[in-house]
PDB file of N, CA, C and O in Angstrom:
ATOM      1  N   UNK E   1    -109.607   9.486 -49.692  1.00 82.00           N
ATOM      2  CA  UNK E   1    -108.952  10.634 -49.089  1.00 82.00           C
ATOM      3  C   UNK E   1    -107.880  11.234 -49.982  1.00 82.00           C
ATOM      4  O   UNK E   1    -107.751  12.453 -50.086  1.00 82.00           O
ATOM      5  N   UNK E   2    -107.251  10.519 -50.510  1.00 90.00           N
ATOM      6  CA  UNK E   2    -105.925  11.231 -51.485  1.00 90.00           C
ATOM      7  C   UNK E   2    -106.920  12.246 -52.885  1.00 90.00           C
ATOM      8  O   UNK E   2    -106.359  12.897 -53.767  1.00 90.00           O
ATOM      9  N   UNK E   3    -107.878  12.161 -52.780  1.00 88.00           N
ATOM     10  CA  UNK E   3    -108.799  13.032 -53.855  1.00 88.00           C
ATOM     11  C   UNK E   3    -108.000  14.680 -53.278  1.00 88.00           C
ATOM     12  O   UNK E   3    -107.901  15.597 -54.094  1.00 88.00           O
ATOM     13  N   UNK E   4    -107.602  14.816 -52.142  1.00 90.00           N
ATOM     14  CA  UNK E   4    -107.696  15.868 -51.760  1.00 90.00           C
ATOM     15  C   UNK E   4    -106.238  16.581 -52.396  1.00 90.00           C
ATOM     16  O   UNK E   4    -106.001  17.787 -52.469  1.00 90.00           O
ATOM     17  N   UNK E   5    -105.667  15.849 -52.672  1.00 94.00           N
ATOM     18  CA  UNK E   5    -104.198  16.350 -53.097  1.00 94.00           C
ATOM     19  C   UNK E   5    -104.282  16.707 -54.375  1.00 94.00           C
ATOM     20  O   UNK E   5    -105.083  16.058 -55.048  1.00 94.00           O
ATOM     21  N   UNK E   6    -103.511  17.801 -55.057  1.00 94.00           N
ATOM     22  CA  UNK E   6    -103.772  18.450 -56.445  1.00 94.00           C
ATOM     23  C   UNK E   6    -103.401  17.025 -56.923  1.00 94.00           C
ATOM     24  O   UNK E   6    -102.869  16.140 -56.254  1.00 94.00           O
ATOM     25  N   UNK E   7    -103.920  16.971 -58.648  1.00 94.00           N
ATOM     26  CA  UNK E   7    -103.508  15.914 -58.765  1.00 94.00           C
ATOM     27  C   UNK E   7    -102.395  15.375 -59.769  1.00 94.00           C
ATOM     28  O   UNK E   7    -102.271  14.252 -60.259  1.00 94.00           O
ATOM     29  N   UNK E   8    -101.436  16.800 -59.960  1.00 95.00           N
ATOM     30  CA  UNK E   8    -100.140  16.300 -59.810  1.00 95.00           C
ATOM     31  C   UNK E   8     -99.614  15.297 -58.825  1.00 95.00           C
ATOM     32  O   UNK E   8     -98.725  14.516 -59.164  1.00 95.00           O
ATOM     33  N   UNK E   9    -100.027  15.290 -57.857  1.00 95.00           N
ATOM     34  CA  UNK E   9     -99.376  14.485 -56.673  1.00 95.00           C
ATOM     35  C   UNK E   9     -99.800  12.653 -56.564  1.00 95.00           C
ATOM     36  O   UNK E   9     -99.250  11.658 -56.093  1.00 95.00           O
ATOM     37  N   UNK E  10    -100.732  12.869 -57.098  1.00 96.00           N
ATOM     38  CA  UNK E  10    -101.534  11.144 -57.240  1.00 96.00           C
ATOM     39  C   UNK E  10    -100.710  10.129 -57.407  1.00 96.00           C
ATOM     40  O   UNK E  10    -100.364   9.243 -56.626  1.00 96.00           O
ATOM     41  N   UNK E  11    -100.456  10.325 -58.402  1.00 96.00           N
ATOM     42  CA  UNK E  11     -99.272   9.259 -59.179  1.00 96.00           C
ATOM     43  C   UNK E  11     -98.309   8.964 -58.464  1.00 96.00           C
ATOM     44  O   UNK E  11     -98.058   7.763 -58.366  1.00 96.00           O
ATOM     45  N   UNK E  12     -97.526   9.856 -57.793  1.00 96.00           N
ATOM     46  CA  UNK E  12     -96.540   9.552 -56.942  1.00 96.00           C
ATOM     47  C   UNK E  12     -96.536   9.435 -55.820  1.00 96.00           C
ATOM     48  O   UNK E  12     -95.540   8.991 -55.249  1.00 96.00           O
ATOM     49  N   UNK E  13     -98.144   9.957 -54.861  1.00 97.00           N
ATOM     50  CA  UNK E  13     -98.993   9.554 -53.758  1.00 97.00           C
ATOM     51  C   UNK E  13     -99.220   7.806 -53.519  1.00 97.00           C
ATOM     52  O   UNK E  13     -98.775   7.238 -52.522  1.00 97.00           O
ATOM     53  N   UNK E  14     -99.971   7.108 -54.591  1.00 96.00           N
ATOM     54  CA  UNK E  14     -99.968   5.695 -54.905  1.00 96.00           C
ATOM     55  C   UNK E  14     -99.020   4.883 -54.781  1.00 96.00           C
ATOM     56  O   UNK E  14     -98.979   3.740 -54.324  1.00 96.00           O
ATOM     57  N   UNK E  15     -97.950   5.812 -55.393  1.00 96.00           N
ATOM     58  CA  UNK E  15     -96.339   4.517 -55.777  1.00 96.00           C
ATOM     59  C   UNK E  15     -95.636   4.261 -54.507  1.00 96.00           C
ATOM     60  O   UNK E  15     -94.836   3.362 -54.247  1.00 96.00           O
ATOM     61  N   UNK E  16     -96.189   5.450 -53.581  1.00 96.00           N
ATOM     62  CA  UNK E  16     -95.113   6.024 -52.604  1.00 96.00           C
ATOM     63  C   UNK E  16     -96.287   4.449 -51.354  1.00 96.00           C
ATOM     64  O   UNK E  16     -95.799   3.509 -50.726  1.00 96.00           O
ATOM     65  N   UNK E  17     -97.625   4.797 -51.472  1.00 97.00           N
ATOM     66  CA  UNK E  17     -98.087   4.192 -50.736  1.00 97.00           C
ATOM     67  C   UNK E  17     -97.808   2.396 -50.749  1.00 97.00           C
ATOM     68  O   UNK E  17     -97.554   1.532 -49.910  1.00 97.00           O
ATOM     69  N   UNK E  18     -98.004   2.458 -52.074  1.00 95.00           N
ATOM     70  CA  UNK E  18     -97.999   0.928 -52.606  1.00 95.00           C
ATOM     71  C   UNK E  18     -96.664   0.129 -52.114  1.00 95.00           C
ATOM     72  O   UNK E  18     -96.477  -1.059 -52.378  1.00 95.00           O
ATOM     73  N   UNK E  19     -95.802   0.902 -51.399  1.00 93.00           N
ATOM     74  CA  UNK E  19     -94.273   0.534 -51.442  1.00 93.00           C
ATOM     75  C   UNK E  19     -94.589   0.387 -50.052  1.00 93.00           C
ATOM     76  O   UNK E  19     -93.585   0.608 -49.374  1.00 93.00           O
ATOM     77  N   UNK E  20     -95.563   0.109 -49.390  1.00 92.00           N
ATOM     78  CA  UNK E  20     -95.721   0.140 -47.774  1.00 92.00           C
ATOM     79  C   UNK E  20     -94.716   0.981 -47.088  1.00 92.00           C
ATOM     80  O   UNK E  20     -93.686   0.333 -46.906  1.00 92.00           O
ATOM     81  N   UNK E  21     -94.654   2.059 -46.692  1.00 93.00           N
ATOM     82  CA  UNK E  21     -93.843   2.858 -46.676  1.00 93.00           C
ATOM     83  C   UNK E  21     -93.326   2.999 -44.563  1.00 93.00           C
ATOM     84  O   UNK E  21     -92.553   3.757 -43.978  1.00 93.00           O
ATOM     85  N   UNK E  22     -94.235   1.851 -44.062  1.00 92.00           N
ATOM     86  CA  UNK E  22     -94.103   2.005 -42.443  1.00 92.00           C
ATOM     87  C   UNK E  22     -92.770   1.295 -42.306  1.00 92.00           C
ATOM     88  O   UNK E  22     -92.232   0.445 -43.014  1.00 92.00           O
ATOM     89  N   UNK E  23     -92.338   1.989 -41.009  1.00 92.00           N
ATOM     90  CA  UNK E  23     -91.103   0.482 -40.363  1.00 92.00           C
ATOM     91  C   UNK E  23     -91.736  -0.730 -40.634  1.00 92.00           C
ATOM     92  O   UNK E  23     -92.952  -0.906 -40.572  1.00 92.00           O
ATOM     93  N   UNK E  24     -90.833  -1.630 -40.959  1.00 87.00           N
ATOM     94  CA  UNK E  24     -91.044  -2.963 -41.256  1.00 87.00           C
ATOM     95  C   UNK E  24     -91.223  -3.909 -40.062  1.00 87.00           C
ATOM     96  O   UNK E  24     -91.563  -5.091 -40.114  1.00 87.00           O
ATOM     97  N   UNK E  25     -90.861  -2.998 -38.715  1.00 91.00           N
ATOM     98  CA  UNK E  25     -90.732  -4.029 -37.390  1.00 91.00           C
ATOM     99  C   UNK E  25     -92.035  -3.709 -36.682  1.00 91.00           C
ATOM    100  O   UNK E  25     -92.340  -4.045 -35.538  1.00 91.00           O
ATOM    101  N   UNK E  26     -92.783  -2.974 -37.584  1.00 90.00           N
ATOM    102  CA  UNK E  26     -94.047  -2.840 -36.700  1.00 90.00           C
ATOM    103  C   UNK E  26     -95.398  -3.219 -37.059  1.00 90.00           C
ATOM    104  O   UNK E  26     -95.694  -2.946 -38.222  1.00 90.00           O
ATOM    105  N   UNK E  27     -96.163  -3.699 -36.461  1.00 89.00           N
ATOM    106  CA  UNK E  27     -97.244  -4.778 -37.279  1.00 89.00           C
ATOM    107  C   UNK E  27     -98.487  -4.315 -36.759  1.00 89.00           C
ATOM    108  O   UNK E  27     -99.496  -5.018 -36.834  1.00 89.00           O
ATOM    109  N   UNK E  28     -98.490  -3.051 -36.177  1.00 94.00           N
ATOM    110  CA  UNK E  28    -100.009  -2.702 -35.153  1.00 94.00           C
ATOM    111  C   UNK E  28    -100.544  -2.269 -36.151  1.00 94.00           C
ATOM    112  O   UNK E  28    -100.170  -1.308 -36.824  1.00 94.00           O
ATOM    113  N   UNK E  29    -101.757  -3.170 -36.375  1.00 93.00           N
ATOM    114  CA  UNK E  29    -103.238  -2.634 -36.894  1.00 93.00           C
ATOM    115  C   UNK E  29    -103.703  -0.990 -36.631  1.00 93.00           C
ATOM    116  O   UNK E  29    -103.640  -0.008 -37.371  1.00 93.00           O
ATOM    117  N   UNK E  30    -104.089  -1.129 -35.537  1.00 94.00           N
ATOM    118  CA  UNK E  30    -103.976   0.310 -34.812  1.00 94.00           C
ATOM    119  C   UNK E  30    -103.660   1.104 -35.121  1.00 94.00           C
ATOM    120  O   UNK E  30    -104.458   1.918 -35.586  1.00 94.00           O
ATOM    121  N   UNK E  31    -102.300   1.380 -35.061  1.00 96.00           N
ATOM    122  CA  UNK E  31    -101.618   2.212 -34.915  1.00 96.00           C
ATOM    123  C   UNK E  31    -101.404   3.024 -36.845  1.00 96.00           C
ATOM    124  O   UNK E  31    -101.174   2.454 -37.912  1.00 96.00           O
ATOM    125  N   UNK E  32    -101.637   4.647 -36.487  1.00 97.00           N
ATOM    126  CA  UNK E  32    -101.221   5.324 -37.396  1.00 97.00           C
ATOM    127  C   UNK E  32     -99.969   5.830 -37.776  1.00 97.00           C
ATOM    128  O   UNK E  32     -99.080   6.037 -36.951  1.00 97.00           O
ATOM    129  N   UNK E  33     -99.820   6.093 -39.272  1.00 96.00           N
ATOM    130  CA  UNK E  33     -98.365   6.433 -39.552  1.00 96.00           C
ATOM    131  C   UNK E  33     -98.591   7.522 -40.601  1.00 96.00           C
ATOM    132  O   UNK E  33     -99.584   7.328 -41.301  1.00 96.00           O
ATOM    133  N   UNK E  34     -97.926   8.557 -40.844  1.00 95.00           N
ATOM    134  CA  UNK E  34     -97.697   9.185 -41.494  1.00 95.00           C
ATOM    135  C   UNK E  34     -96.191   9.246 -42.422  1.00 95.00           C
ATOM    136  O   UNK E  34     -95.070   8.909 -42.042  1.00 95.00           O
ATOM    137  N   UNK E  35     -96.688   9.900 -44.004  1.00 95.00           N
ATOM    138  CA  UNK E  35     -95.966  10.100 -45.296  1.00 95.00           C
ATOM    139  C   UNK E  35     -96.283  11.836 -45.561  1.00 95.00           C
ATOM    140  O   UNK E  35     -97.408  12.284 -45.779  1.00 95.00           O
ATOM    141  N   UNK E  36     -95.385  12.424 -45.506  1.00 95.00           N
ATOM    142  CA  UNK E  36     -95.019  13.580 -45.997  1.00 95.00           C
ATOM    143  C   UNK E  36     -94.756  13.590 -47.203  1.00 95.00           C
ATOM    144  O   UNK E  36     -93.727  13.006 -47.541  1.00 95.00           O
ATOM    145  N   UNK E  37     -95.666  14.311 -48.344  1.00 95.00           N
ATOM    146  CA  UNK E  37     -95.448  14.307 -49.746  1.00 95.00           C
ATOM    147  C   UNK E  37     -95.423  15.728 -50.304  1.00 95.00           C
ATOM    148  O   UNK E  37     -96.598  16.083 -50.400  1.00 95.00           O
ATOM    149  N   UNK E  38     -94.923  16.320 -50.555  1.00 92.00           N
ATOM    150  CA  UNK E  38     -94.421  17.960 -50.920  1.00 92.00           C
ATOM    151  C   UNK E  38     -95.576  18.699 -49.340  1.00 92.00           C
ATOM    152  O   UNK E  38     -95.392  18.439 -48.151  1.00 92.00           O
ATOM    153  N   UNK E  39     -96.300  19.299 -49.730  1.00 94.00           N
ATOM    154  CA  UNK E  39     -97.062  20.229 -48.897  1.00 94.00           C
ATOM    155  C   UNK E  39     -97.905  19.615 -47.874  1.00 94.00           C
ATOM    156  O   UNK E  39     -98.471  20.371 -47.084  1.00 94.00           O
ATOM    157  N   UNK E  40     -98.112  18.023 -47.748  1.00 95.00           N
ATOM    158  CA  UNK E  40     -98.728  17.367 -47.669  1.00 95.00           C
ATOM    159  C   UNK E  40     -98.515  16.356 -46.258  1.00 95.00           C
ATOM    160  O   UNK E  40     -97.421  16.268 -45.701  1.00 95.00           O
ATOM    161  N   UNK E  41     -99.424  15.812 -45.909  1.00 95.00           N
ATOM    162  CA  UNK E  41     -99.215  14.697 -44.763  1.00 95.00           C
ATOM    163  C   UNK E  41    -100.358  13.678 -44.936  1.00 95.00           C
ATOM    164  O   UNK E  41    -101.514  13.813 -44.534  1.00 95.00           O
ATOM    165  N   UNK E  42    -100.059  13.085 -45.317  1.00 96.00           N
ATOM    166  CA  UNK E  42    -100.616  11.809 -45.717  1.00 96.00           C
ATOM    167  C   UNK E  42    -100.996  10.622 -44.573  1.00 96.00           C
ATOM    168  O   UNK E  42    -100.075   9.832 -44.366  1.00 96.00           O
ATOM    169  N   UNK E  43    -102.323  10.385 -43.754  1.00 96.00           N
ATOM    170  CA  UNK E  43    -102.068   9.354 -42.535  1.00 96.00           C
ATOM    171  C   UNK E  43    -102.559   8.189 -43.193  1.00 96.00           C
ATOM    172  O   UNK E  43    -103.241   8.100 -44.214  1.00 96.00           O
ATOM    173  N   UNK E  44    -102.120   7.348 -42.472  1.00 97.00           N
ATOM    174  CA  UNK E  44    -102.422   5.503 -42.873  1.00 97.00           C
ATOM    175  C   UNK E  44    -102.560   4.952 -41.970  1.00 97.00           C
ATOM    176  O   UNK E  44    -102.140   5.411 -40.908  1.00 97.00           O
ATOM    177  N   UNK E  45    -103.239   3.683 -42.039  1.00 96.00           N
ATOM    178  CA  UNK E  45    -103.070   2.515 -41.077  1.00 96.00           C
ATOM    179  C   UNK E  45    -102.803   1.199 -41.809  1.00 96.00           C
ATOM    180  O   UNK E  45    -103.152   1.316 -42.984  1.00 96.00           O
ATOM    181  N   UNK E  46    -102.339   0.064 -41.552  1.00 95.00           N
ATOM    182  CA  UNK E  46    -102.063  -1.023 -42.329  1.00 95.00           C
ATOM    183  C   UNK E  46    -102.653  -2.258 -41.737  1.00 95.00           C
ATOM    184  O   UNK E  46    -102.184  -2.516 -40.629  1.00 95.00           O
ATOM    185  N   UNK E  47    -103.347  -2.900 -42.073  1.00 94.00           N
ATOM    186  CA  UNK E  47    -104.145  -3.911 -41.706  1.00 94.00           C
ATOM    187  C   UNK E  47    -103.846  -5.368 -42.609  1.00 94.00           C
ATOM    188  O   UNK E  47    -104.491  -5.314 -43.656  1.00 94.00           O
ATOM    189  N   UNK E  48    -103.243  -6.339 -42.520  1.00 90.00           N
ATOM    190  CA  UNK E  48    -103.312  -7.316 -43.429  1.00 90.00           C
ATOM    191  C   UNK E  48    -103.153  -7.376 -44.792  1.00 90.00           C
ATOM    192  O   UNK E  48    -103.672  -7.957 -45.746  1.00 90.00           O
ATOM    193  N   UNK E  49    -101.759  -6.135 -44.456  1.00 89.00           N
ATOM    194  CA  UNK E  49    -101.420  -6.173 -45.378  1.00 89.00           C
ATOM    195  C   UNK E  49    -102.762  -5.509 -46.750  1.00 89.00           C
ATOM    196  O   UNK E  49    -103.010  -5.933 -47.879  1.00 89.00           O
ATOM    197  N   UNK E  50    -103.151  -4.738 -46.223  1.00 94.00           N
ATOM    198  CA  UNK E  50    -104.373  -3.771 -46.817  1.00 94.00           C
ATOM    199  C   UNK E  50    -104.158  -2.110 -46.031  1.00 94.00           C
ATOM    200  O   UNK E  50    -104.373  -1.824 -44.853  1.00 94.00           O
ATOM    201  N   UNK E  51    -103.789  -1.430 -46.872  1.00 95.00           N
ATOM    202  CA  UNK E  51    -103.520  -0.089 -46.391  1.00 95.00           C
ATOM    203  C   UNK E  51    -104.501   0.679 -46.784  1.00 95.00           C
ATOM    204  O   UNK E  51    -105.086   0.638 -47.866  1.00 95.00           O
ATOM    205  N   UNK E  52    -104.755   1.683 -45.514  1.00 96.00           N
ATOM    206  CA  UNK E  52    -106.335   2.392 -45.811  1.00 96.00           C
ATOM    207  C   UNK E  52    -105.718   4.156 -45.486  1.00 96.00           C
ATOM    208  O   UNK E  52    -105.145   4.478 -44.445  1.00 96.00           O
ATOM    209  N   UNK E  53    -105.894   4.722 -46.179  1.00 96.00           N
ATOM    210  CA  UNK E  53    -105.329   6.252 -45.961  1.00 96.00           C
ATOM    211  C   UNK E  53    -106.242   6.593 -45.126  1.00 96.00           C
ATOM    212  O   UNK E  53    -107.364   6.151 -45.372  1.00 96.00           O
ATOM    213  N   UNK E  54    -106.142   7.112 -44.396  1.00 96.00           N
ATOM    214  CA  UNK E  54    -107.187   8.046 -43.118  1.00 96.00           C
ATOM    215  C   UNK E  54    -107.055   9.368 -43.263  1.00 96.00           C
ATOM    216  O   UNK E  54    -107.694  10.100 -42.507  1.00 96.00           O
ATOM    217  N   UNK E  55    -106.464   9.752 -43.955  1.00 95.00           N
ATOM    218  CA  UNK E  55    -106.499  11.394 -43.712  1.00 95.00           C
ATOM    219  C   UNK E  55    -105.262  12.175 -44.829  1.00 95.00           C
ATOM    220  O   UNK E  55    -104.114  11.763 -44.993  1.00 95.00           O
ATOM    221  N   UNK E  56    -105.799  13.210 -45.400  1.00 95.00           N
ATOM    222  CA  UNK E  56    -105.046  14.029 -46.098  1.00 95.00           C
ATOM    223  C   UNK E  56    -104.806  15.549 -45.198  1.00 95.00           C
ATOM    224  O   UNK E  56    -105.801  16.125 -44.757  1.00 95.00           O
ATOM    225  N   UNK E  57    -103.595  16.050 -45.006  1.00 93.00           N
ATOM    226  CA  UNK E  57    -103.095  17.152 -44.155  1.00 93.00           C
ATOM    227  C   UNK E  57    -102.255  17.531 -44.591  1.00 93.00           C
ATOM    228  O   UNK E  57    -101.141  17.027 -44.727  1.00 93.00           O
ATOM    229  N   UNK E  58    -102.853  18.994 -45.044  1.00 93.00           N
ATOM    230  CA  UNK E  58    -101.868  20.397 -45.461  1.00 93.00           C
ATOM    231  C   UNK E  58    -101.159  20.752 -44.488  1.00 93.00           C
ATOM    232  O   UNK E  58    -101.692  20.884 -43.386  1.00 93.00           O
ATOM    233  N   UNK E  59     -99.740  20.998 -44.669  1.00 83.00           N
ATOM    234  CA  UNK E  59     -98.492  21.853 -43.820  1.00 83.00           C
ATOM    235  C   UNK E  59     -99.070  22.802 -43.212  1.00 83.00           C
ATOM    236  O   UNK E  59     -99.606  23.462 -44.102  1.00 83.00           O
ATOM    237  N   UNK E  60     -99.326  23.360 -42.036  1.00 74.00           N
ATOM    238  CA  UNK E  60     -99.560  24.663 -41.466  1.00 74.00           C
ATOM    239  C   UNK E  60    -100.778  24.518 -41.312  1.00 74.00           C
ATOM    240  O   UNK E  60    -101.144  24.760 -40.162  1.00 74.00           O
ATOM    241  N   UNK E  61    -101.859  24.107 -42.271  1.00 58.00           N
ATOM    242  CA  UNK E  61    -103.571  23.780 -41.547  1.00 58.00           C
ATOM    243  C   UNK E  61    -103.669  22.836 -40.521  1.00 58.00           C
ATOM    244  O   UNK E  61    -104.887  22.840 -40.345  1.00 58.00           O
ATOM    245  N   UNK E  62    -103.260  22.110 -39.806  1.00 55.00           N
ATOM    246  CA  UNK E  62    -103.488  21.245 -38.468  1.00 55.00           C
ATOM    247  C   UNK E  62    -105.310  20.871 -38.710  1.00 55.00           C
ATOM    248  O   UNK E  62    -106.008  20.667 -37.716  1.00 55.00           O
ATOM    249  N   UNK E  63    -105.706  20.839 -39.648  1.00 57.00           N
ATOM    250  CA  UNK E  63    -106.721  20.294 -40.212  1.00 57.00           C
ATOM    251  C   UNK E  63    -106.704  18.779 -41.171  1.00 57.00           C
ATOM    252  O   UNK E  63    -105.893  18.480 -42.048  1.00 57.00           O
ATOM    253  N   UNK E  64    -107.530  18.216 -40.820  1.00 55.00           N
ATOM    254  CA  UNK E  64    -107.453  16.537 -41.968  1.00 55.00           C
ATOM    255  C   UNK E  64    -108.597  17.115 -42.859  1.00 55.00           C
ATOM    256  O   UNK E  64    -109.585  17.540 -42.261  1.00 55.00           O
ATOM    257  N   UNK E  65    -108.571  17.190 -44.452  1.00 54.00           N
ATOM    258  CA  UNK E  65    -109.530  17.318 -45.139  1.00 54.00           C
ATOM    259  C   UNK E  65    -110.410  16.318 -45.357  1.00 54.00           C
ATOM    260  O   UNK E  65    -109.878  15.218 -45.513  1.00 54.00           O
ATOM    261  N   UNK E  66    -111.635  16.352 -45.420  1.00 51.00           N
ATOM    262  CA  UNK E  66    -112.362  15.546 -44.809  1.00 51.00           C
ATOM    263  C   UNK E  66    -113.136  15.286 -46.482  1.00 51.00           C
ATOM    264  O   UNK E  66    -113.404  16.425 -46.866  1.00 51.00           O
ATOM    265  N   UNK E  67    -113.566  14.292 -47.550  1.00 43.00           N
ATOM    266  CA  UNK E  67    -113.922  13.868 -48.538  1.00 43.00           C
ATOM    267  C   UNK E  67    -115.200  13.380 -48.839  1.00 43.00           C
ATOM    268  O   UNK E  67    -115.447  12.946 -49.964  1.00 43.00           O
TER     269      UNK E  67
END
């Protein structure tokens, strides 16, 4: 999914992810979280400590680009 972001943004998309970026008091599988990265909305879920991006979302499109 992060294919979708120009790819100026990659590099600092990754670092930003890799840093587990959720509250630390919350442990739901389930449950989604979002990262705002310049124009961008970035969704996740975190599983065992294995983070899976679900979705890339432009500001103002209320659309997930789909890959």
């Amino acid at each position: 999914c992060l294919h979708a972001l120009p790819a100026d943004l990659l590099p600092t998309a990754r670092e930003c992810l890799s840093d587990d970026p959720r509250p630390s008091y919350i442990e739901d599988p389930a449950r989604e979280f979002g990262l705002r990265l310049g124009a961008y909305n970035i969704t996740f879920t975190v599983n065992h400590h294995v983070l899976t991006v679900t979705g890339v979302t432009p500001f103002g499109d209320g659309q997930k680009k789909e890959i």
